[in-house]
Coordinates of C-alpha atoms and ligand atoms in Angstrom, one line a residue:
X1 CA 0.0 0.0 0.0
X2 CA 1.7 3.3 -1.2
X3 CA 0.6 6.0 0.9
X4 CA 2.6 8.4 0.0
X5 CA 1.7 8.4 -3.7
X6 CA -1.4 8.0 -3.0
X7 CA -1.7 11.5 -1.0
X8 CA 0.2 13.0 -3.9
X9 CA -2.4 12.2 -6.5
X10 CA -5.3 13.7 -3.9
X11 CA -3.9 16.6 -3.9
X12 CA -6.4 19.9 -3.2
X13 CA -8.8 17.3 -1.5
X14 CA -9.0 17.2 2.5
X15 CA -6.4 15.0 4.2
X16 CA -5.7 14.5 7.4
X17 CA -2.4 11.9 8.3
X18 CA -1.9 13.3 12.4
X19 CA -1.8 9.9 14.2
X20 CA -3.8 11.1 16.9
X21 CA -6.7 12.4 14.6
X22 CA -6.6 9.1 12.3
X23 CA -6.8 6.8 15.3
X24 CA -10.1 9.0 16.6
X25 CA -11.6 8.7 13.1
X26 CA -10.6 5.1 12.8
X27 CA -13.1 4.1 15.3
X28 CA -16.2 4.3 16.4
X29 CA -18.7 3.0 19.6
X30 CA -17.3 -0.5 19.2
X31 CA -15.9 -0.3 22.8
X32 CA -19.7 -1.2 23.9
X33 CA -18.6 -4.8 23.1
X34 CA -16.3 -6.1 25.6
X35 CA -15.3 -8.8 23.1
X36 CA -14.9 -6.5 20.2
X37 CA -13.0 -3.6 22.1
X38 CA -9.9 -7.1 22.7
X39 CA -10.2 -7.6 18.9
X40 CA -10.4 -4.4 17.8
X41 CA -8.4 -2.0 19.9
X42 CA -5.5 -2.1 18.2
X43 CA -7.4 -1.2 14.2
X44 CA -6.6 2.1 13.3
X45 CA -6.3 3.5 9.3
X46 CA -3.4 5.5 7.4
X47 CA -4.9 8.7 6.1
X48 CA -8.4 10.3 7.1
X49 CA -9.4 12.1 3.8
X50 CA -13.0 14.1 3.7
X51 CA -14.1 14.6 0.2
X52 CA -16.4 17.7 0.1
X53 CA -18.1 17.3 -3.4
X54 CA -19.2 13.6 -5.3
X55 CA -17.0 14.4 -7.9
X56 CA -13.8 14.4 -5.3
X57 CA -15.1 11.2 -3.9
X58 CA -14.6 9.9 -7.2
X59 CA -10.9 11.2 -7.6
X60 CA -10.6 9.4 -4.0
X61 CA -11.9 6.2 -5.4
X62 CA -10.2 6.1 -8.1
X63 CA -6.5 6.7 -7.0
X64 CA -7.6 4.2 -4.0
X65 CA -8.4 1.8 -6.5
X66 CA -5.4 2.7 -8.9
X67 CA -3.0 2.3 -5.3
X68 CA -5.1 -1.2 -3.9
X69 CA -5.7 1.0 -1.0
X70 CA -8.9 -0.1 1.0
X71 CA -11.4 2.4 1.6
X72 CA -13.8 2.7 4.8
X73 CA -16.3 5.1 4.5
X74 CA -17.5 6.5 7.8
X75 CA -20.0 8.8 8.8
X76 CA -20.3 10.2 12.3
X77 CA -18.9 6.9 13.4
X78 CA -21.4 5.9 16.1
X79 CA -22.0 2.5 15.0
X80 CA -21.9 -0.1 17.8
X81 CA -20.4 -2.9 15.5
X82 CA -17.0 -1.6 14.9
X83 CA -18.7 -1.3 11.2
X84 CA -16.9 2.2 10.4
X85 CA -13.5 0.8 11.5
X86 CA -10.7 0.1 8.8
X87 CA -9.4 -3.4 9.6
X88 CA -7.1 -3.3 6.8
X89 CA -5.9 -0.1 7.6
X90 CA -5.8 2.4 4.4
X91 CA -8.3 5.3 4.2
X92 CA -10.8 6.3 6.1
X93 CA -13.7 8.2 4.0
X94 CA -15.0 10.9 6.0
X95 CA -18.3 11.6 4.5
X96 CA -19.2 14.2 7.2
X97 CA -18.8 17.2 5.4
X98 CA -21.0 15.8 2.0
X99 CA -23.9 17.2 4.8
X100 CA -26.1 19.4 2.2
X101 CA -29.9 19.4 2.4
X102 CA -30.7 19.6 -1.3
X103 CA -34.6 19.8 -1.7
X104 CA -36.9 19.3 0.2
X105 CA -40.7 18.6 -1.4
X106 CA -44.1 16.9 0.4
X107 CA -43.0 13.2 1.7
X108 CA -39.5 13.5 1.0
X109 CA -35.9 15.0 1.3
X110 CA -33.0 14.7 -0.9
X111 CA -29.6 15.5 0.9
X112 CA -25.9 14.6 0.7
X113 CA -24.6 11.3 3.4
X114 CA -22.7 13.2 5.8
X115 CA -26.3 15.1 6.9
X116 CA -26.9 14.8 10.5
X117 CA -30.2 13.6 11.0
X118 CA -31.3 16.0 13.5
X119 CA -30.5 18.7 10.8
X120 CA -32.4 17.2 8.2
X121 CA -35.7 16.5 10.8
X122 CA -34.4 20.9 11.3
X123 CA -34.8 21.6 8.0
X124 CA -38.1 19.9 6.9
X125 CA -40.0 21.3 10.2
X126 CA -39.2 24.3 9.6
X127 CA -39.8 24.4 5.8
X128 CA -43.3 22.7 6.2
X129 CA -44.1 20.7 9.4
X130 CA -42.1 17.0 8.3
X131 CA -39.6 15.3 10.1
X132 CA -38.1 11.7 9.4
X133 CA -39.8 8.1 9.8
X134 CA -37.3 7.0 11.8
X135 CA -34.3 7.8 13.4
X136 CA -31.9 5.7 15.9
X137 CA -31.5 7.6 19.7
X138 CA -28.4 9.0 18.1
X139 CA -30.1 11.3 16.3
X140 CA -28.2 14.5 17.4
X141 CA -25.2 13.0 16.1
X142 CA -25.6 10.2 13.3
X143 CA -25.4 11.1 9.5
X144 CA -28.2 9.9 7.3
X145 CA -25.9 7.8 5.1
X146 CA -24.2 5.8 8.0
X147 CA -27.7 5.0 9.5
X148 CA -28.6 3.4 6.1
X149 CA -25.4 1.7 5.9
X150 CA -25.1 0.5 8.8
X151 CA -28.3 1.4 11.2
X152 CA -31.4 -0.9 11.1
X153 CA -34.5 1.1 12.7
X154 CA -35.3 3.1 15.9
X155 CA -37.7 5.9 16.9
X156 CA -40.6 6.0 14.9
X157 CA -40.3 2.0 14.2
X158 CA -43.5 1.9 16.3
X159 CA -45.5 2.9 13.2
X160 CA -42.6 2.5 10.2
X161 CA -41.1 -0.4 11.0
X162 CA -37.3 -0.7 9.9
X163 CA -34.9 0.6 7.3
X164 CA -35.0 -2.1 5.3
X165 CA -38.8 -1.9 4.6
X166 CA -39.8 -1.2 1.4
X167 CA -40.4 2.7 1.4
X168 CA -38.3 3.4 4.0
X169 CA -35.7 4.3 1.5
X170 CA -36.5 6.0 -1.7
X171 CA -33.5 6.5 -3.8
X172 CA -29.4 5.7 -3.0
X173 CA -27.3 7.5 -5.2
X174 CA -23.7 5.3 -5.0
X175 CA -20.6 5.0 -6.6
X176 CA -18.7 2.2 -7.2
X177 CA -15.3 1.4 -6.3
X178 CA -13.4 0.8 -9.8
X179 CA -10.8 2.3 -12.0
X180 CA -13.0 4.4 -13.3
X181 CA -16.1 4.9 -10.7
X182 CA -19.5 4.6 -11.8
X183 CA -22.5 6.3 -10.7
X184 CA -25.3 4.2 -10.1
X185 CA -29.2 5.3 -9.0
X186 CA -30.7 2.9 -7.1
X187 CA -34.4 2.8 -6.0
X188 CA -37.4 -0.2 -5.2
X189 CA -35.6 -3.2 -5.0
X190 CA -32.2 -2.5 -6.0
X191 CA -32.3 -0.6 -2.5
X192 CA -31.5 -3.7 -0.8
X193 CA -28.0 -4.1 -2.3
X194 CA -26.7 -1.4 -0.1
X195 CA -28.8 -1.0 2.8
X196 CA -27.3 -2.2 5.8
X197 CA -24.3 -3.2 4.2
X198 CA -21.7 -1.6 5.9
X199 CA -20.7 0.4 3.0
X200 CA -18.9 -3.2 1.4
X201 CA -20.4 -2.4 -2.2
X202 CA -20.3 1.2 -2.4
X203 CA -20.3 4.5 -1.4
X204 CA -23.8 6.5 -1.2
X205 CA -23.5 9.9 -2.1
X206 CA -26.7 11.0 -2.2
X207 CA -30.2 9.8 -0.8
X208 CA -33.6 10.7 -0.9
X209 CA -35.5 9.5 2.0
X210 CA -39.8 9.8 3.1
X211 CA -41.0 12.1 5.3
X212 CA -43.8 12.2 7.4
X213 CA -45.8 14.6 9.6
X214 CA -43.7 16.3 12.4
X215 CA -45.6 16.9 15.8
X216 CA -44.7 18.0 19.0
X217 CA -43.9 15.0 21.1
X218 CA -44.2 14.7 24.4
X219 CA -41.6 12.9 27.2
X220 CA -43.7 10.6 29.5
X221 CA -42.1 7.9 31.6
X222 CA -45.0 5.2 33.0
X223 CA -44.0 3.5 36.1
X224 CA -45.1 -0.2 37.1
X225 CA -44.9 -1.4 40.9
X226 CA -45.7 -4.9 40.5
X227 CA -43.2 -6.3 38.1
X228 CA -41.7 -5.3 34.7
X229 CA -44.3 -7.8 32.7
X230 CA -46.2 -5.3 33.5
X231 CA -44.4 -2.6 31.9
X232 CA -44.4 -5.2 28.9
X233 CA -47.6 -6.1 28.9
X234 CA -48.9 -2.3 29.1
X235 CA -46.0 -1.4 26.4
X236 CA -48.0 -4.1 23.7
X237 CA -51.4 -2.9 24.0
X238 CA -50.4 0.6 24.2
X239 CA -48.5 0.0 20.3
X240 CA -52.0 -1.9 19.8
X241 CA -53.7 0.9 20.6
X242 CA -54.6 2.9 17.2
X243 CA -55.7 5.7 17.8
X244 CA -52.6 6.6 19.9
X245 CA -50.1 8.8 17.7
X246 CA -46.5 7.1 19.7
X247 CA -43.1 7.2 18.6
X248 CA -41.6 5.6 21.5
X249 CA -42.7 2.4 23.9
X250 CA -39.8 1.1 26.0
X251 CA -40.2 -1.1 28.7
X252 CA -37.1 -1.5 31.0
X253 CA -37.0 -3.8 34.3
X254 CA -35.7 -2.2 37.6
X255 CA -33.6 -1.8 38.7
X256 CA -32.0 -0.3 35.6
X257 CA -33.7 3.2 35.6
X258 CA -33.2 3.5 39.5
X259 CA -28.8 2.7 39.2
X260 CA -28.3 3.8 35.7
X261 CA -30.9 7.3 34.7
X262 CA -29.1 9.3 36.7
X263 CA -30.8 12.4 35.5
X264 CA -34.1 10.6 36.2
X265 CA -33.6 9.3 39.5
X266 CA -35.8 11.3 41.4
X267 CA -38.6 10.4 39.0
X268 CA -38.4 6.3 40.6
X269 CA -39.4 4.5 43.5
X270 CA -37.1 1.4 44.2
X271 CA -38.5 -1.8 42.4
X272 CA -40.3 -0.1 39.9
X273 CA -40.0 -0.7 36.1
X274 CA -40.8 1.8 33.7
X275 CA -42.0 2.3 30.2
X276 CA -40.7 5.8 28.5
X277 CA -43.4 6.9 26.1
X278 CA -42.9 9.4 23.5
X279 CA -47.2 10.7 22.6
X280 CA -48.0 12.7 19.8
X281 CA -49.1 16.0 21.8
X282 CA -52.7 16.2 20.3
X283 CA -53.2 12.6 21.4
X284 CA -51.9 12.8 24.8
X285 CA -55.4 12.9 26.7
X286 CA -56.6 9.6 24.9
X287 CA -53.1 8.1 26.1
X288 CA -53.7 9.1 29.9
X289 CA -57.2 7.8 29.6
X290 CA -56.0 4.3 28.2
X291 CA -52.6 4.5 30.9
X292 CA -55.5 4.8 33.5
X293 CA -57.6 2.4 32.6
X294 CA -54.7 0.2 32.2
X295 CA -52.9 0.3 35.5
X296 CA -50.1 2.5 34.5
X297 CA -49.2 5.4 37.5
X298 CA -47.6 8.0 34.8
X299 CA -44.7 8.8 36.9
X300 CA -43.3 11.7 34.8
X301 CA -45.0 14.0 32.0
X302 CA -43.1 16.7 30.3
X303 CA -45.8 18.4 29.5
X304 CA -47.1 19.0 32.9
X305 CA -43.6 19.1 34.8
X306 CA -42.1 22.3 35.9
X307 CA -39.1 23.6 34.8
X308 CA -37.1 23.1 37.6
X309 CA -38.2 19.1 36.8
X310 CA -37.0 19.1 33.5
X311 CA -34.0 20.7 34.0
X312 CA -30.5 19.0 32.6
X313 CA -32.7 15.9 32.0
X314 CA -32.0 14.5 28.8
X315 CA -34.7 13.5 25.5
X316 CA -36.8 10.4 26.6
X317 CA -35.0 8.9 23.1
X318 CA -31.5 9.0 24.9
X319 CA -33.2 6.6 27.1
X320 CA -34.1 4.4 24.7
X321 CA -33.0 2.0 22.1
X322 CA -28.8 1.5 22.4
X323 CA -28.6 4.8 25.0
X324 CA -30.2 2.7 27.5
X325 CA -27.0 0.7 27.4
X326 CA -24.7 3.7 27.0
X327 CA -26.1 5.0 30.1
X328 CA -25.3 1.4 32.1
X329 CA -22.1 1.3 30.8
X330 CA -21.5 4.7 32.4
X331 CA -22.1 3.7 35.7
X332 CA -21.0 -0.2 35.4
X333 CA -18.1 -0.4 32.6
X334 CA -19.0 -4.8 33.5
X335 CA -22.3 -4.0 31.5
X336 CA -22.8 -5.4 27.9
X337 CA -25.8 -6.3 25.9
X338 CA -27.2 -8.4 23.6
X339 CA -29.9 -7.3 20.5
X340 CA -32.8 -9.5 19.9
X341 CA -36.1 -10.0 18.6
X342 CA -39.1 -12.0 20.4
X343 CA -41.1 -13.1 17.3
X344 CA -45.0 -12.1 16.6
X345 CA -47.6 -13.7 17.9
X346 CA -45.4 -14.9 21.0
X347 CA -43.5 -12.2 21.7
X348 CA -45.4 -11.6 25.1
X349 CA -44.8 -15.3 26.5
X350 CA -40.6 -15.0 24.9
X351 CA -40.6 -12.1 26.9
X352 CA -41.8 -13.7 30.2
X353 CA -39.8 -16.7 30.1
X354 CA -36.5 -15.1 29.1
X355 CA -36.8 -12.8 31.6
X356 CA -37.3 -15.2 34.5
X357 CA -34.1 -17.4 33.2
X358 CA -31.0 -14.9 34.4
X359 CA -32.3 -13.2 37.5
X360 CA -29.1 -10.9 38.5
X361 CA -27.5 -11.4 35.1
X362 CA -29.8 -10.1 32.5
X363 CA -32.1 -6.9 32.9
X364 CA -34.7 -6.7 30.2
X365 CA -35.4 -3.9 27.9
X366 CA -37.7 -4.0 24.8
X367 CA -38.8 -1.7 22.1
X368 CA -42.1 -2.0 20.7
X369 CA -42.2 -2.0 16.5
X370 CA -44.5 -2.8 14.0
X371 CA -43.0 -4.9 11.5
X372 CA -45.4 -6.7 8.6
X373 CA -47.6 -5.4 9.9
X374 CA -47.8 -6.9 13.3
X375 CA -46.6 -5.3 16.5
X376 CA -43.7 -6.9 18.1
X377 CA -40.6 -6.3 20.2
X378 CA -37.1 -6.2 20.2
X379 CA -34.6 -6.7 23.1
X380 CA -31.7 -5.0 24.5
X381 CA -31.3 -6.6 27.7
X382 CA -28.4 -5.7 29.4
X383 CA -25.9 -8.5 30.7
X384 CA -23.7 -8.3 33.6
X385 CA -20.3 -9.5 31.8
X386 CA -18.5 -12.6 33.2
X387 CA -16.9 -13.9 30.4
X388 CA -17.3 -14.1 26.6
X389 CA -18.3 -18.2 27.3
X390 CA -21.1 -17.2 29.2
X391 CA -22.4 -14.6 27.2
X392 CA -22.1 -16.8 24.3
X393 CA -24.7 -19.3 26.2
X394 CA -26.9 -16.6 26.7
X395 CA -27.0 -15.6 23.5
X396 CA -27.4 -19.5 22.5
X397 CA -30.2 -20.3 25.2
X398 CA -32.0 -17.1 23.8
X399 CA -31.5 -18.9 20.0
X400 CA -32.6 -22.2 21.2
X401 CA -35.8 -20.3 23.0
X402 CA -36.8 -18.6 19.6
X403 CA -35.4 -15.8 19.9
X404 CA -32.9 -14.5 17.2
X405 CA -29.8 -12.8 18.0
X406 CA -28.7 -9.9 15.8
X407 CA -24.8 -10.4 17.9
X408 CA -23.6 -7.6 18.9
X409 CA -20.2 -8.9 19.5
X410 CA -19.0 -9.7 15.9
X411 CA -18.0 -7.6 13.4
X412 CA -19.3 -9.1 10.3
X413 CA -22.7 -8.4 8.7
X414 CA -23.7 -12.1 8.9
X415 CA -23.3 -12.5 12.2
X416 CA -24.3 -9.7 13.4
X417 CA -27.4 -10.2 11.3
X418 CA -29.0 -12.7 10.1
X419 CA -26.2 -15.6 10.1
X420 CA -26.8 -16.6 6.6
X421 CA -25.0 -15.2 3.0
X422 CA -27.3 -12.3 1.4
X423 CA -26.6 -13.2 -2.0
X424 CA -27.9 -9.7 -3.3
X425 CA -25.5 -8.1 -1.6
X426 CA -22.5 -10.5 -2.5
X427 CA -23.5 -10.5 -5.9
X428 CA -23.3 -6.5 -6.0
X429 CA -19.9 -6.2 -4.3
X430 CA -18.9 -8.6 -6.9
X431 CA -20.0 -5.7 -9.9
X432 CA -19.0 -2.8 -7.6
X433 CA -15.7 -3.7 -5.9
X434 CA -13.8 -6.4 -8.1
X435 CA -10.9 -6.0 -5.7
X436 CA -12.3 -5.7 -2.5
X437 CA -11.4 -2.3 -1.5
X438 CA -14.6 -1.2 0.4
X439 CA -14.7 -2.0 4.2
X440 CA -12.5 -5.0 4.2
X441 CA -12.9 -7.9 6.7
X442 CA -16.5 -7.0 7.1
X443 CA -18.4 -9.4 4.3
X444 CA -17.6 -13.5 5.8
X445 CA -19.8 -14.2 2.3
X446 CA -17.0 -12.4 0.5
X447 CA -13.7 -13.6 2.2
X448 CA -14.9 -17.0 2.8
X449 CA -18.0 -18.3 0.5
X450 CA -17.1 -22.1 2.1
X451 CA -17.3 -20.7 5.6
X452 CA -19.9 -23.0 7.8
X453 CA -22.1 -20.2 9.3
X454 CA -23.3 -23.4 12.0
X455 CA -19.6 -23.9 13.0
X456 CA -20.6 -22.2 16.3
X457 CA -17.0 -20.6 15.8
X458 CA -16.6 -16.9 15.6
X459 CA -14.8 -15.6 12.1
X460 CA -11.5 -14.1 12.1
X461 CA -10.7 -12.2 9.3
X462 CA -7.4 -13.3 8.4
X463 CA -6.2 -9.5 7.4
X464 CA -7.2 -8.1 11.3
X465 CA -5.2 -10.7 12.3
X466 CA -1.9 -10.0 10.0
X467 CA -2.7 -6.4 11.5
X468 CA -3.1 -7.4 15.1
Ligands
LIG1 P1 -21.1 5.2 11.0 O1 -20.9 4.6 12.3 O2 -20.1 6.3 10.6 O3 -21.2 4.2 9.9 C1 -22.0 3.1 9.9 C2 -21.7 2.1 8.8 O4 -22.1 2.7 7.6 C3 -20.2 1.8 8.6 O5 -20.1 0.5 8.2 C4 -19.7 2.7 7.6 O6 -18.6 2.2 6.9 C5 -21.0 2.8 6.7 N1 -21.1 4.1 6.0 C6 -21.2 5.3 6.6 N2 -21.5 6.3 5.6 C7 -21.6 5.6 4.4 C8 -21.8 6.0 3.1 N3 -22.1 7.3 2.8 N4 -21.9 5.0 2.1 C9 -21.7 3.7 2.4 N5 -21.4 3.3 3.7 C10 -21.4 4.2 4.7 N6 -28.7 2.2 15.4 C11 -29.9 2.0 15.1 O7 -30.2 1.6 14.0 N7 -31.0 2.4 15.9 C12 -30.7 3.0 17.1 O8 -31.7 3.4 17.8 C13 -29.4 3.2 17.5 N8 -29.1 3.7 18.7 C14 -27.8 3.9 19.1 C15 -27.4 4.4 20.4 C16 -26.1 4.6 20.7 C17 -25.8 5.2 22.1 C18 -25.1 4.1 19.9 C19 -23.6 4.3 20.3 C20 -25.4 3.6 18.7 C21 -26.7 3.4 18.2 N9 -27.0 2.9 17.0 C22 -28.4 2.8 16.6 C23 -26.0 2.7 16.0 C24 -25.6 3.9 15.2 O9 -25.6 5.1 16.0 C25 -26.6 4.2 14.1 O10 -26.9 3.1 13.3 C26 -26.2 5.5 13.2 O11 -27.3 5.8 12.4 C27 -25.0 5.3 12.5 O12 -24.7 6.5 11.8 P2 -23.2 7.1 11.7 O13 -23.2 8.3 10.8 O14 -22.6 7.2 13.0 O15 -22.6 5.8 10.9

């Protein structure tokens, strides 16, 4: 790998080679995984280089390409996957200053991948009362390309669903990573090639994504004496519920909120779960009726609580979603998590059981979504870390209960995802990186098509290894 030539040949584009700065851009929340931070503490790129214009992203492609330099891309960096980190080493794309908003019309918003998405949901209030579908609870700091690339769903999945359902995307605009970069327009279908892939298959430089009616939404955390089923059961027909305009329903067991909301604290009575609601204003009567008649004691309400209340407390989404765990970690660096789903119709009964099985050792958390159509949850229970064996028999005794896994702890899309070969996606990276420039390390499906995803073994990826 010629650095060195390679900088000359980018010359007038934005580089950045201080050690310091290209170790901080090299990585991003993968720390949340105690496994990933031993295998990945050490990954760090060469050169940080920040196109500011599609037609310098090609130049950067190009001389990559022409160099056999690999290529990261990397948005704010706040994946929890170690997806934005350069395991080969080389460049790190930093897409955060391709951040225009380019139009804006009703439904949708075109705008460059390095827009943050709380600047986008900014700019389309204020132009004419729309906001995002969804977002994920890092909203203030994510960019709109890396949640596509590597994000999956969040607040507003309630009533959308996730990234990866149709409509949630309207058009990618990418470019592919040959000697001569093409330009490609992808919409319906052809979506799928790049959505949630990590950036292996090429860059997006450009998207165009739905919009949908911006409210006011209103903070209201609903408190549960008895026990968090409770909370669960109250969290389901609440999302059933509708005529009630939600973004957010997150159950969480004690006694997370009580050690680990700091802000909140005052807010809980020991022993009592919780389940932070975010209500469309105009519909927040109809859900105090229905939390009435349902047993929930609405412990706090930001639109009734005073300002000394509210003050320094932080969005009921940076409670939510992976900021719950953020917020553990905090307070207990021996937190971790796992990500799963509890499958419609069951997800009620899943929920019970798994909760029962690791009194002391797994706290429950779930986040209510509608996905085909049917309302169902997923789990981010936190885990008191022992060792990586045990989490790994959590994570199997989950499997074996019917509950899928999306791990947390590896590195690679399949097994972080669905644990099988997307073949769309393979066969694109095949068309649109010949030489396997884009994210190396990252794609088993692509540096191993014999690998045996039932092995039960975890993948290395030989070059992290070389690197190590
Ligand atoms: P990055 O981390 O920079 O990149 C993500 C992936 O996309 C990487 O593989 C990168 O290589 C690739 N990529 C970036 N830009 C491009 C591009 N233009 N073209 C091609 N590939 C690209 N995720 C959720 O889905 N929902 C949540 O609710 C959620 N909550 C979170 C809470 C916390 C506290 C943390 C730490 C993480 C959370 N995440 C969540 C994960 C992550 O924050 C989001 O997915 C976020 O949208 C990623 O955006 P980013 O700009 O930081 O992407």
């Amino acid at each position: 790998m010629d650095v060195s030539a390679l900088k000359r040949d980018l010359e007038g584009i934005k580089l950045d080679d201080n050690p310091a700065i290209v170790q901080q851009k090299s990585r991003d929340f993968y720390w949340y995984s105690p496994v990933l931070k031993q295998q990945l503490d050490h990954v760090t790129g060469d050169l940080i280089v920040t196109p500011k214009t599609e037609a310098e992203l090609i130049r950067v492609l190009a001389a990559c390409h022409r160099h056999g330099v690999p290529v990261t891309p990397r948005g704010s960096g706040t994946g929890n996957y170690g997806q934005a980190m350069p395991l080969s080493g080389g460049v790190v794309l930093n897409l955060a200053e391709m951040n225009e908003i380019k139009s804006i019309a009703p439904g949708r918003v075109v705008t460059g991948p390095g827009a943050v998405l709380a600047d986008i949901d900014k700019a389309t209030r204020a132009h004419s009362g729309q906001e995002l579908r969804l977002s994920p609870s890092t909203y203030n700091t994510a960019s709109i390309g890396g949640f596509i690339a590597g994000g999956s769903g969040g607040v507003g999945s309630i009533n959308f669903g996730g990234l990866r359902d149709f409509g949630n995307v309207l058009r990618l605009r990418v470019v592919t990573m040959e000697a001569e970069p093409k330009v490609l327009e992808l919409t319906g279908e052809d979506l799928h090639k790049v959505t949630h892939a990590y950036g292996t298959n090429g860059i997006i430089t450009e998207v165009e994504m739905p919009l949908t009616a911006a409210y006011e939404w209103v903070d209201v955390i609903v408190g549960f004496d008895a026990s968090f089923m409770d909370a669960a059961r109250y969290g389901n027909a609440l999302a059933c519920q509708d005529g009630i305009l939600a973004k957010l329903i997150t159950p969480i067991a004690a006694p997370v909120p009580q050690l680990y909301f700091k802000r909140h604290q005052k807010f809980f009575r020991e022993g009592q779960s919780i389940c932070v609601v975010m209500v469309a204003q105009h519909g927040l009567d109809a859900f105090l009726a229905f939390t009435r008649r349902a047993g929930g004691e609405v412990i706090f309400n930001a639109a009734t609580a005073t300002a000394e209340e509210k003050k320094g407390l932080p969005p009921a989404y940076e409670l939510a979603w992976n900021h719950t765990t953020l917020r553990a970690l905090r307070v207990d660096p021996d937190i971790t998590y796992l990500q799963s789903l509890y499958p419609f119709p069951n997800q009620l009964a899943l929920v019970e059981k798994m909760d029962a099985m690791f009194p002391g050792e797994v706290f429950s958390h779930l986040e209510f979504v509608r996905l085909d159509g049917n309302i169902t949850c997923f789990g981010l229970p936190l885990v008191k870390f022992t060792t990586e064996a045990r989490l790994d028999e959590i994570v199997r005794l989950h499997e074996d209960n019917g509950c899928p896994i999306f791990n947390p702890h590896r590195y690679t899309l399949e097994e972080g995802g669905m644990k099988q070969t997307d073949a769309v996606q393979l066969a694109f990276k095949r068309e649109t990186d010949p030489q396997g420039l884009l994210n190396p390390g990252k794609m088993i499906a692509w540096e191993n098509p014999d690998y045996d995803y039932r092995s039960g073994r975890t993948f290395l990826f030989k070059g992290l290894q070389k690197a190590g």
